Short mmCIF file of C-alpha atoms in Angstrom, two decimals:
data_model
loop_
_atom_site.label_atom_id
_atom_site.label_comp_id
_atom_site.label_asym_id
_atom_site.label_seq_id
_atom_site.Cartn_x
_atom_site.Cartn_y
_atom_site.Cartn_z
CA MET A 13 83.68 90.04 125.51
CA LYS A 14 84.80 90.80 128.83
CA PRO A 15 85.54 94.74 130.13
CA SER A 16 88.81 93.46 130.27
CA ALA A 17 89.23 93.27 127.01
CA HIS A 18 87.95 96.36 126.24
CA ILE A 19 90.17 98.15 128.87
CA SER A 20 93.88 96.50 126.81
CA ARG A 21 92.05 97.46 122.91
CA LEU A 22 91.71 100.93 124.89
CA ALA A 23 94.36 101.18 127.01
CA PRO A 24 98.21 101.54 123.90
CA LEU A 25 96.04 104.79 121.95
CA ALA A 26 95.52 106.31 125.42
CA LEU A 27 98.91 106.38 125.78
CA SER A 28 99.66 107.21 122.13
CA VAL A 29 97.58 109.93 122.59
CA THR A 30 99.45 111.03 126.67
CA VAL A 31 102.95 110.66 124.73
CA LEU A 32 101.10 113.13 121.91
CA ALA A 33 100.10 115.64 124.33
CA MET A 34 102.65 115.35 127.06
CA LEU A 35 105.25 116.39 123.68
CA SER A 36 103.43 118.69 121.68
CA ALA A 37 104.05 121.77 123.41
CA PRO A 38 107.36 121.25 125.36
CA LEU A 39 108.91 120.46 122.48
CA ALA A 40 106.80 122.96 119.93
CA ALA A 41 108.77 125.75 122.28
CA ALA A 42 111.88 124.03 122.75
CA PRO A 43 114.85 126.04 121.77
CA ASP A 44 116.36 125.73 118.69
CA ASN A 45 119.75 125.38 119.75
CA LEU A 46 118.19 121.38 121.09
CA PRO A 47 121.42 118.20 120.55
CA GLY A 48 121.41 118.03 116.95
CA ALA A 49 119.61 121.00 116.49
CA GLY A 50 120.40 122.37 111.98
CA LEU A 51 122.44 119.16 112.46
CA ALA A 52 119.33 117.56 109.51
CA SER A 53 120.10 116.57 106.16
CA VAL A 54 116.90 117.47 103.86
CA THR A 55 114.27 113.84 103.65
CA TYR A 56 111.72 115.54 101.81
CA GLY A 57 110.56 113.91 99.13
CA PRO A 58 109.53 109.09 99.08
CA TYR A 59 111.56 106.36 101.18
CA LEU A 60 111.97 103.07 101.86
CA ARG A 61 111.78 101.90 105.42
CA ALA A 62 112.47 98.78 106.87
CA GLU A 63 112.56 97.28 110.71
CA LEU A 64 112.91 94.00 112.87
CA GLY A 65 111.28 93.36 116.46
CA MET A 66 110.01 90.99 118.85
CA ALA A 67 105.90 90.91 119.36
CA THR A 68 103.91 90.04 122.43
CA THR A 69 100.58 87.93 120.93
CA ASP A 70 97.68 88.05 122.68
CA ILE A 71 94.35 86.08 121.83
CA THR A 72 91.21 86.77 122.85
CA ASP A 73 88.03 85.62 122.21
CA GLY A 74 88.75 82.41 121.40
CA SER A 75 84.97 79.95 121.34
CA TRP A 76 83.32 77.37 118.04
CA GLN A 77 79.93 76.10 117.67
CA PRO A 78 80.12 72.49 117.77
CA HIS A 79 77.69 70.64 115.20
CA GLY A 80 74.31 70.61 117.55
CA TYR A 81 74.47 74.67 117.70
CA PRO A 82 72.37 75.99 119.59
CA THR A 83 70.81 72.68 121.21
CA ASP A 84 74.48 71.48 121.77
CA PRO A 85 75.85 75.48 123.75
CA GLN A 86 79.07 77.92 122.45
CA VAL A 87 82.30 76.80 124.09
CA ASN A 88 84.87 79.46 124.75
CA PHE A 89 88.92 78.88 125.31
CA ASP A 90 91.46 80.65 126.89
CA LEU A 91 93.78 80.74 124.22
CA SER A 92 97.31 81.93 124.28
CA GLY A 93 99.47 82.07 121.79
CA GLN A 94 103.88 82.16 122.03
CA ASP A 95 106.11 85.70 121.30
CA GLY A 96 107.95 86.12 118.15
CA GLY A 97 109.72 87.72 115.79
CA PHE A 98 107.72 90.29 113.63
CA GLY A 99 108.96 92.90 110.29
CA ALA A 100 108.04 94.78 108.20
CA VAL A 101 109.22 97.07 104.71
CA ALA A 102 107.76 99.94 103.35
CA ILE A 103 107.56 102.99 100.61
CA GLY A 104 106.57 106.92 101.95
CA PHE A 105 106.64 109.52 101.86
CA ASP A 106 108.26 113.18 103.47
CA TRP A 107 107.02 116.38 103.45
CA MET A 108 109.29 118.02 105.98
CA ASN A 109 106.36 119.74 108.34
CA GLY A 110 105.46 116.96 110.75
CA TYR A 111 103.55 114.31 108.78
CA ARG A 112 104.59 111.85 106.93
CA PHE A 113 103.61 108.61 105.16
CA ASP A 114 103.93 104.11 104.06
CA LEU A 115 102.17 102.03 103.06
CA GLY A 116 104.29 98.72 104.40
CA VAL A 117 103.92 94.94 104.15
CA ALA A 118 103.96 93.59 108.17
CA PHE A 119 104.97 89.65 108.70
CA SER A 120 104.44 88.36 112.56
CA GLU A 121 106.53 84.67 113.21
CA SER A 122 103.85 81.58 112.42
CA MET A 123 103.13 80.26 116.26
CA ASN A 124 101.21 77.77 117.99
CA VAL A 125 97.72 78.49 120.02
CA THR A 126 96.40 76.33 122.34
CA GLY A 127 94.16 76.53 125.37
CA PRO A 128 91.90 75.29 127.42
CA CYS A 129 87.94 75.15 127.47
CA ALA A 130 86.51 78.74 129.23
CA SER A 131 83.22 78.47 129.53
CA ALA A 132 79.65 77.34 127.47
CA SER A 133 77.46 79.36 126.54
CA ASP A 134 75.11 77.37 127.94
CA GLY A 135 76.70 77.38 132.36
CA SER A 136 77.72 73.88 131.92
CA ASP A 137 81.15 72.60 133.38
CA CYS A 138 84.38 72.32 130.93
CA ALA A 139 84.48 69.54 132.00
CA SER A 140 82.67 68.49 129.63
CA HIS A 141 83.41 70.47 126.43
CA ALA A 142 86.77 70.42 124.63
CA ASP A 143 89.73 72.40 125.11
CA ILE A 144 92.11 73.25 121.58
CA THR A 145 95.06 70.90 121.40
CA SER A 146 96.67 72.15 118.28
CA ALA A 147 96.59 75.03 116.08
CA SER A 148 98.90 77.94 114.65
CA LEU A 149 98.80 80.61 112.95
CA ASN A 150 100.26 82.73 110.54
CA THR A 151 99.68 86.43 109.64
CA ASN A 152 100.84 89.50 107.53
CA ALA A 153 99.17 92.41 106.99
CA LEU A 154 98.80 95.25 104.02
CA MET A 155 98.70 99.25 106.57
CA GLY A 156 99.02 102.78 105.46
CA SER A 157 100.87 104.46 108.47
CA LEU A 158 100.58 108.21 109.24
CA TYR A 159 103.26 108.98 111.27
CA TYR A 160 102.97 113.29 113.29
CA SER A 161 106.97 114.64 114.56
CA PRO A 162 105.71 117.72 116.74
CA LEU A 163 109.15 119.44 116.78
CA GLU A 164 109.18 118.68 112.66
CA ALA A 165 106.05 120.64 113.44
CA ALA A 166 107.54 123.78 115.08
CA GLY A 167 110.05 124.08 112.74
CA LYS A 168 113.08 122.37 114.53
CA ASN A 169 115.69 120.87 112.55
CA THR A 170 117.13 118.46 114.99
CA THR A 171 118.18 114.65 113.87
CA PHE A 172 116.52 113.16 116.90
CA ASN A 173 112.77 113.55 116.13
CA PRO A 174 109.80 111.90 118.28
CA PHE A 175 106.32 110.82 116.95
CA VAL A 176 103.52 109.12 116.80
CA VAL A 177 101.70 107.39 114.53
CA VAL A 178 98.77 105.20 113.96
CA GLY A 179 97.68 102.73 110.93
CA LEU A 180 94.82 101.40 108.99
CA GLY A 181 95.31 98.68 106.45
CA LEU A 182 94.41 94.26 105.53
CA ALA A 183 95.38 91.70 108.02
CA ASN A 184 95.50 87.79 106.42
CA ASN A 185 95.64 85.72 109.02
CA LYS A 186 95.81 81.80 108.22
CA VAL A 187 94.84 79.32 110.83
CA GLY A 188 95.61 75.86 110.51
CA ASP A 189 95.28 72.40 110.95
CA TRP A 190 93.20 72.66 114.28
CA THR A 191 92.29 69.93 116.75
CA ARG A 192 90.04 69.72 120.17
CA THR A 193 90.18 67.72 122.72
CA ASN A 194 88.06 65.98 125.09
CA ASP A 195 89.29 64.04 127.35
CA SER A 196 86.06 63.06 129.45
CA LEU A 197 84.89 60.92 126.35
CA VAL A 198 86.14 57.38 126.48
CA THR A 199 86.83 57.39 122.09
CA GLY A 200 86.34 60.43 120.03
CA VAL A 201 88.94 62.09 121.90
CA ASN A 202 90.08 64.10 119.16
CA ARG A 203 88.78 65.54 115.84
CA SER A 204 90.93 67.60 114.38
CA PHE A 205 89.54 70.72 111.42
CA GLU A 206 91.15 71.61 107.79
CA GLY A 207 92.88 75.09 108.64
CA ASP A 208 91.41 77.78 106.16
CA SER A 209 92.57 82.25 105.65
CA SER A 210 90.61 84.94 106.62
CA THR A 211 91.10 88.36 106.17
CA SER A 212 90.13 91.38 108.33
CA LEU A 213 90.42 95.45 108.99
CA ALA A 214 93.15 95.85 110.93
CA TYR A 215 94.34 99.48 112.94
CA SER A 216 97.66 100.35 114.83
CA VAL A 217 98.82 103.50 117.42
CA GLY A 218 102.09 103.64 118.61
CA PHE A 219 105.06 106.21 119.74
CA GLY A 220 108.97 106.40 118.64
CA ALA A 221 111.54 108.28 117.70
CA SER A 222 114.18 108.52 115.09
CA TRP A 223 117.62 109.54 115.21
CA GLN A 224 118.88 111.46 111.48
CA LEU A 225 122.65 109.36 111.25
CA THR A 226 124.63 110.70 108.71
CA ARG A 227 126.00 113.84 108.83
CA PRO A 228 125.24 117.22 107.12
CA GLY A 229 125.40 116.21 103.32
CA GLN A 230 125.36 113.36 103.44
CA TRP A 231 122.72 110.46 102.28
CA PRO A 232 120.69 110.44 105.26
CA VAL A 233 120.08 107.92 106.83
CA ILE A 234 117.16 107.43 109.38
CA LEU A 235 118.00 104.67 112.77
CA GLU A 236 113.84 104.51 114.28
CA ALA A 237 112.98 102.75 118.42
CA SER A 238 109.71 101.92 118.10
CA TYR A 239 106.60 101.20 119.47
CA ARG A 240 103.25 100.06 118.38
CA TYR A 241 99.86 98.25 119.38
CA TYR A 242 98.79 95.26 115.92
CA ASN A 243 94.92 94.12 116.30
CA PHE A 244 94.93 91.73 112.70
CA GLY A 245 90.83 90.91 113.19
CA THR A 246 90.03 87.75 113.42
CA ALA A 247 91.54 84.68 112.25
CA GLN A 248 89.19 81.74 111.78
CA GLY A 249 89.94 77.53 111.11
CA GLY A 250 87.93 75.39 109.00
CA SER A 251 85.20 73.90 109.22
CA THR A 252 86.07 70.53 107.15
CA PRO A 253 86.69 67.80 109.38
CA ILE A 254 89.62 66.07 108.61
CA ASP A 255 88.25 62.68 110.41
CA GLY A 256 85.44 61.73 109.18
CA GLY A 257 82.31 63.43 112.26
CA GLU A 258 80.50 66.51 111.51
CA SER A 259 81.00 69.80 109.70
CA PRO A 260 80.88 72.32 112.90
CA VAL A 261 78.24 75.58 112.90
CA THR A 262 81.05 77.92 112.68
CA PRO A 263 84.48 76.59 113.28
CA LEU A 264 87.69 77.65 115.88
CA LYS A 265 87.87 81.34 115.71
CA PHE A 266 89.46 84.31 117.56
CA ASP A 267 90.83 87.25 117.10
CA VAL A 268 94.88 88.99 116.93
CA GLU A 269 96.29 91.65 118.49
CA ASN A 270 99.97 92.13 119.31
CA GLN A 271 101.95 94.35 121.48
CA VAL A 272 105.69 95.72 118.48
CA VAL A 273 108.68 96.40 120.14
CA SER A 274 111.12 97.01 117.36
CA ILE A 275 114.34 98.91 115.53
CA GLY A 276 113.65 100.67 111.51
CA VAL A 277 116.11 102.02 109.47
CA ARG A 278 114.49 104.85 106.98
CA VAL A 279 116.43 106.04 103.79
CA PRO A 280 114.86 108.81 101.65
CA LEU A 281 115.58 108.18 97.76
CA GLN A 282 116.47 111.53 96.82
CA ARG A 283 118.55 114.39 97.72
CA MET A 284 117.45 117.41 97.81
#
């Protein structure tokens, strides 16, 4: 893995921690006459949450090991995916002490994944190796998310609440049929393999803010806007050839990351 990949994965965590540090102290010391202070309805108890947004996808650490590996080298790919829609639904519990937790299912829009050879493990030139010219990816995840709202934790009863969030769960990454193309060969240019699904540990960090839209005494409806980084683990295609030939030692595999900006609605399920 390149050092830049480590940096890119740590950046969202560092950003979320920085946001928390910047918000916690001044918000905790904020006066009680903040905009919306004293106007928030009681939201203690279970709730439903739904969100829709756009995901920027980062595909990293793409590689495969051919049938002849290790005599034949591992080939690493510079893969890219498509940005697309993102959605999630969750059920949770709000303790109204700064903390709430929910368990949700997240869905990413299906996308194509392609990319050229980037390097080979034996240092040979990419001109003699194949590129990934066709593959698809579909990801969904089951994730528990813990939210912390510093204003609420400080006892400020406001309709506006910034928050930070961390999540942990499992992702199912489904890779469709995939094709490698070697333009350096006169024959046998394309080889295609069946797809496969794999389950990986997934995690998320992020921050956002909520705004209670309804008046005191009405059933609370809360609008949320957030940024979240998701690491959905490793996706791996199948190793069964579609058009004959040998199976690879390790089929196409790659890591999946999303950066999501979304708008959501949270509705408490009980009135206090």
